[in-house]
């Protein structure tokens, strides 16, 4: 049980947090043939675009309504109309997703109202779904923007369906899951003979593949029709607590029950998931997963020597923080520092004394003496200053390859992550020297030796 | 905001810009940025431009006053290098919340400045205005003035909220902030007849350091680079330079011109990209300094150095000339880089099959025509699909562009080279040109292309 504190300082230093609109935009990128748009100044889009390009190393479809000083004050209806018409003309998307920004929210643009007027004026847009989500930059964080966008997508698209398809299940994927994670989850679910609809599905759009032709919109991802048919599923699997409101929404619209899996990292968490799939499908657990489970148990046994008693500092969005801190605590580590971006019901469950809603400066100030730092790539300066091993997790990861394929789910993913982290501990093990056990001198040469060994 | 509007008008009305002076009074009022097209726009905002221009000042705190997006989504993402302080890579933002939006963010900003001074003690704090805080009426000019007085440190307002315009406008507004609040406020420890300013060079990937050793050898001192690898004190005392070089085309012409007017520092427009451009720049630096009273032997020493360095560079590039002759490059970049890189590539026999001129000035376009001939393929607005088609059809062998468009080339299984601000290689000066040629060669001749382009065996069988 952690105490959750929100730091009261005026200046955020080395931000951990990213803003809601780009979280929303990334969720839209998990839809097939979609063009996400930020309703704001063109810089809002440019920053988000550069960030995702550097993380995924993929072309990123993201447009802007290009608001300026005058249009902001007059209201952005013309800009939204032009943006939609231009995008339809140039990119022919199957769906457009619009996120508001701090700028247009401060002005108070009524985008839902604008869209009604635009639709009246342009009947040719009747068949094009346009989903709008309110995501002010000055409120909440990336994970919230993602969750809000998915909630709006299902609210608008999912159709009521009295008849269910027996083996069809919905998977609502949180923003902490990589394209590689989604691939793994889909494979597991399909191995039980189930047919999953994953929303959002970054595994099709941002998994780094070389397509046959050029497309200005997303390539792959959840098809609009698939989203519409989510009401026919027998159950919704909620992967990450922040996807709960979208699951509730599907429940309201189409009476689909849901089950929350707040993490898929760790032995027990995956046991629960696999047992549930077995129950829903009525099929025994395939041999493949019995073997994978056994391998994970073995990895835990091999690894625990190096994890026990290690002090870890983590900076991550709530659901990722929950997943990784739980795994490490289960391996015998002490979560010495836990910093996050936004409030969430998961925070008080984090296995740490305190969880801070703060920034990387807060993390750095508290992380001295820790054995491992875990956060996104922006932790690199801190890791260098503190000379502590550093594992990159979360988004953005711009100074390593393969961020999109990083695996952090399932028995197999947990096993490999245990090896990866265990190897960091091994590579940085303190070797004993003749003075290791010498009594501390005034001014501490013992301290110096320890610091150098890090 | 009235102050800002006047400033924007003033910046647009740039007597140093020929393009501007060729316009009618009414056209001039409209400014020099094209109206952006919603749904079909790309590129950064004025705030982005201001940050690009000033962030390379290494020892000051750069504080972004706005919601988390402006700094949280973009910090520490540019390649400007420092030989000293790394404070410029620390992200500072007021991260304003809903309450601030309702009640105003000035109190938080004031406290944030105090927190930074207490914790990091920088020689100055640069405060960047953003859209939301501009819209709610936070007066950063007045606040910075009050904070400077209260804390006894320069607190510099940079009034370039994103929604006033493009990156280029932001560059210029950043220049105005330096002119209004920084340049001329301190004195150098000493001066020499060989002191110059380099304006509009950001030391990306350490490019300034490809040039500085040559200047050192000539005894020419960079009093201040604005703003690559700069210290606050250097910029503040830059008004004592004898001459200046303006590097990044028109981006910071206002600084160069106004420093000429105010402090009698003559300037020329030059480039460090390409061998002949580099040599011309060294020559012009020497000439301006001699005109201003430096010993005339500088001219001869410069010529000797140029002769030595050119010979060395050509010798190093010789092995590549044969391999690169006739290779066709598609060059997608903005403004200044277009013509300076065109010239540089032609020097090794590479053919430019097209270049984008979206961000180029009329003058830039003239230069390109001079270099590439009248039938130069200049694209005002080439869509990604067109670029893709051009590469896929092998009408070009390699694309040089910024990071965002790299995948257009890579997905067409064609080589690509980063020549934008996030790039990892330095291409300035003689050594830089050799590096650029080497990188192009590495990209073109990497064995991956052959394998990557081959279809899978079962697809080949199916086709035949």
Tab-separated table of C-alpha atoms in Angstrom, chain A residues 8-20 22 41-44 46-51 53-54 56-60 62-69 72-73 78-80 82-84 86-87 89-91 102-103 106-107 137-140 208-216 360-361 365 376 378 380-381 384-385 398, chain B residues 1 4-5 8 35-45 47-48 63 67-78 86 89-98 101 107-109 111-113 115-116 119-120 131-132 135-136 162-167 381 383-385 388 392 403-404 406-408 410-413 422 459:
chain	number	residue	atom	x	y	z
A	8	UNK	CA	3.714	20.996	-5.119
A	9	UNK	CA	6.430	22.707	-7.039
A	10	UNK	CA	5.967	25.434	-9.599
A	11	UNK	CA	8.506	24.185	-12.102
A	12	UNK	CA	8.573	20.687	-13.561
A	13	UNK	CA	12.176	19.729	-14.306
A	14	UNK	CA	12.988	17.023	-16.850
A	15	UNK	CA	9.409	15.998	-17.540
A	16	UNK	CA	8.368	12.374	-17.269
A	17	UNK	CA	4.906	13.247	-18.486
A	18	UNK	CA	3.692	13.751	-22.016
A	19	UNK	CA	0.426	15.354	-22.976
A	20	UNK	CA	-3.052	13.937	-23.517
A	22	UNK	CA	-0.689	12.761	-28.451
A	41	UNK	CA	-1.440	25.026	-33.707
A	42	UNK	CA	0.786	23.114	-36.103
A	43	UNK	CA	3.530	22.832	-33.513
A	44	UNK	CA	1.356	20.545	-31.363
A	46	UNK	CA	4.968	18.533	-35.199
A	47	UNK	CA	6.210	17.718	-31.703
A	48	UNK	CA	4.038	14.617	-31.427
A	49	UNK	CA	5.040	13.466	-34.854
A	50	UNK	CA	8.764	13.803	-34.235
A	51	UNK	CA	8.381	11.989	-30.921
A	53	UNK	CA	8.932	8.869	-35.451
A	54	UNK	CA	11.889	8.631	-33.111
A	56	UNK	CA	8.740	3.659	-33.602
A	57	UNK	CA	11.112	4.536	-36.453
A	58	UNK	CA	8.093	4.545	-38.724
A	59	UNK	CA	6.245	7.132	-40.794
A	60	UNK	CA	3.569	8.666	-38.596
A	62	UNK	CA	-0.753	12.872	-37.926
A	63	UNK	CA	-2.367	16.040	-39.180
A	64	UNK	CA	-3.177	19.458	-37.767
A	65	UNK	CA	-5.953	22.010	-38.068
A	66	UNK	CA	-3.138	24.602	-38.134
A	67	UNK	CA	-4.772	27.126	-35.837
A	68	UNK	CA	-3.276	30.581	-35.604
A	69	UNK	CA	-3.892	33.562	-33.349
A	72	UNK	CA	-8.206	30.625	-32.335
A	73	UNK	CA	-10.064	33.700	-31.204
A	78	UNK	CA	-13.438	26.640	-40.629
A	79	UNK	CA	-10.105	25.043	-39.868
A	80	UNK	CA	-11.717	21.758	-38.857
A	82	UNK	CA	-10.912	22.483	-44.234
A	83	UNK	CA	-8.767	19.910	-42.464
A	84	UNK	CA	-11.393	17.208	-42.933
A	86	UNK	CA	-8.219	18.200	-47.308
A	87	UNK	CA	-7.575	14.910	-45.587
A	89	UNK	CA	-9.131	14.548	-50.697
A	90	UNK	CA	-5.482	13.686	-50.149
A	91	UNK	CA	-5.519	10.569	-47.984
A	102	UNK	CA	-4.685	23.100	-24.710
A	103	UNK	CA	-5.064	25.959	-27.152
A	106	UNK	CA	-8.718	27.293	-23.520
A	107	UNK	CA	-10.672	29.092	-26.203
A	137	UNK	CA	-2.894	19.473	-22.660
A	138	UNK	CA	-3.136	21.138	-19.259
A	139	UNK	CA	-5.042	18.234	-17.708
A	140	UNK	CA	-3.970	14.657	-16.987
A	208	UNK	CA	7.753	-1.867	-38.443
A	209	UNK	CA	7.022	-3.711	-41.611
A	210	UNK	CA	7.742	-2.827	-45.227
A	211	UNK	CA	4.464	-2.475	-47.093
A	212	UNK	CA	4.031	-2.927	-50.811
A	213	UNK	CA	2.785	0.574	-51.468
A	214	UNK	CA	2.833	3.994	-49.932
A	215	UNK	CA	-0.014	5.165	-47.738
A	216	UNK	CA	-0.484	8.531	-46.065
A	360	UNK	CA	12.508	12.975	-13.506
A	361	UNK	CA	14.155	15.540	-11.236
A	365	UNK	CA	16.940	13.290	-6.298
A	376	UNK	CA	11.838	6.162	-20.836
A	378	UNK	CA	14.782	10.810	-21.104
A	380	UNK	CA	19.630	8.902	-19.976
A	381	UNK	CA	21.044	12.125	-18.537
A	384	UNK	CA	24.862	9.200	-16.644
A	385	UNK	CA	24.997	11.630	-13.725
A	398	UNK	CA	14.535	7.115	-29.079
B	1	UNK	CA	-0.340	40.753	-27.037
B	4	UNK	CA	3.802	41.004	-29.727
B	5	UNK	CA	1.704	41.969	-32.756
B	8	UNK	CA	5.724	40.391	-35.530
B	35	UNK	CA	-1.078	30.729	-44.874
B	36	UNK	CA	-1.014	27.198	-43.519
B	37	UNK	CA	-3.432	24.713	-44.943
B	38	UNK	CA	-5.373	22.802	-42.279
B	39	UNK	CA	-5.140	19.064	-42.854
B	40	UNK	CA	-2.172	19.406	-45.151
B	41	UNK	CA	0.416	21.187	-43.067
B	42	UNK	CA	3.692	20.014	-41.713
B	43	UNK	CA	6.406	21.700	-39.752
B	44	UNK	CA	6.951	23.351	-36.436
B	45	UNK	CA	5.490	26.450	-34.842
B	47	UNK	CA	7.808	28.464	-30.335
B	48	UNK	CA	9.658	25.521	-31.870
B	63	UNK	CA	11.946	27.601	-19.043
B	67	UNK	CA	1.048	23.162	-20.633
B	68	UNK	CA	3.116	19.970	-20.636
B	69	UNK	CA	2.859	19.434	-24.406
B	70	UNK	CA	5.257	22.194	-25.431
B	71	UNK	CA	8.222	20.917	-23.387
B	72	UNK	CA	7.145	17.439	-22.244
B	73	UNK	CA	6.655	16.168	-25.800
B	74	UNK	CA	9.832	17.699	-27.198
B	75	UNK	CA	12.623	18.213	-24.688
B	76	UNK	CA	16.229	17.159	-25.227
B	77	UNK	CA	15.467	16.193	-28.826
B	78	UNK	CA	17.913	18.381	-30.719
B	86	UNK	CA	24.801	20.814	-19.987
B	89	UNK	CA	19.574	19.914	-21.970
B	90	UNK	CA	17.536	20.059	-18.782
B	91	UNK	CA	13.818	20.427	-19.455
B	92	UNK	CA	12.115	23.168	-17.432
B	93	UNK	CA	8.404	23.873	-17.734
B	94	UNK	CA	5.656	25.391	-15.630
B	95	UNK	CA	3.394	22.519	-16.754
B	96	UNK	CA	0.331	24.676	-16.115
B	97	UNK	CA	-2.895	23.020	-14.998
B	98	UNK	CA	-6.572	23.812	-15.312
B	101	UNK	CA	-5.702	28.434	-17.137
B	107	UNK	CA	2.285	33.367	-10.079
B	108	UNK	CA	3.410	29.874	-10.986
B	109	UNK	CA	5.868	31.277	-13.522
B	111	UNK	CA	7.786	30.823	-8.460
B	112	UNK	CA	9.241	28.574	-11.142
B	113	UNK	CA	11.935	31.154	-11.935
B	115	UNK	CA	12.986	27.555	-7.936
B	116	UNK	CA	15.356	27.368	-10.898
B	119	UNK	CA	18.449	24.979	-7.428
B	120	UNK	CA	20.544	25.516	-10.555
B	131	UNK	CA	-0.107	29.601	-27.086
B	132	UNK	CA	-2.189	28.859	-24.009
B	135	UNK	CA	-4.216	33.377	-24.895
B	136	UNK	CA	-5.021	33.733	-21.197
B	162	UNK	CA	3.331	28.786	-31.428
B	163	UNK	CA	0.212	30.181	-33.030
B	164	UNK	CA	1.786	33.415	-34.322
B	165	UNK	CA	3.402	31.554	-37.171
B	166	UNK	CA	6.096	29.295	-38.501
B	167	UNK	CA	9.433	28.096	-37.218
B	381	UNK	CA	5.258	21.095	-52.358
B	383	UNK	CA	3.757	15.061	-51.490
B	384	UNK	CA	5.187	12.029	-49.733
B	385	UNK	CA	3.485	9.835	-52.332
B	388	UNK	CA	7.900	7.528	-52.779
B	392	UNK	CA	10.379	3.343	-56.101
B	403	UNK	CA	14.163	12.478	-40.073
B	404	UNK	CA	10.410	12.651	-40.542
B	406	UNK	CA	13.154	8.984	-43.941
B	407	UNK	CA	10.618	6.163	-44.110
B	408	UNK	CA	9.416	7.261	-47.504
B	410	UNK	CA	13.405	3.253	-46.546
B	411	UNK	CA	10.009	1.715	-47.332
B	412	UNK	CA	10.831	2.096	-51.006
B	413	UNK	CA	14.017	0.192	-50.104
B	422	UNK	CA	18.532	15.538	-35.320
B	459	UNK	CA	7.185	-14.924	-54.300
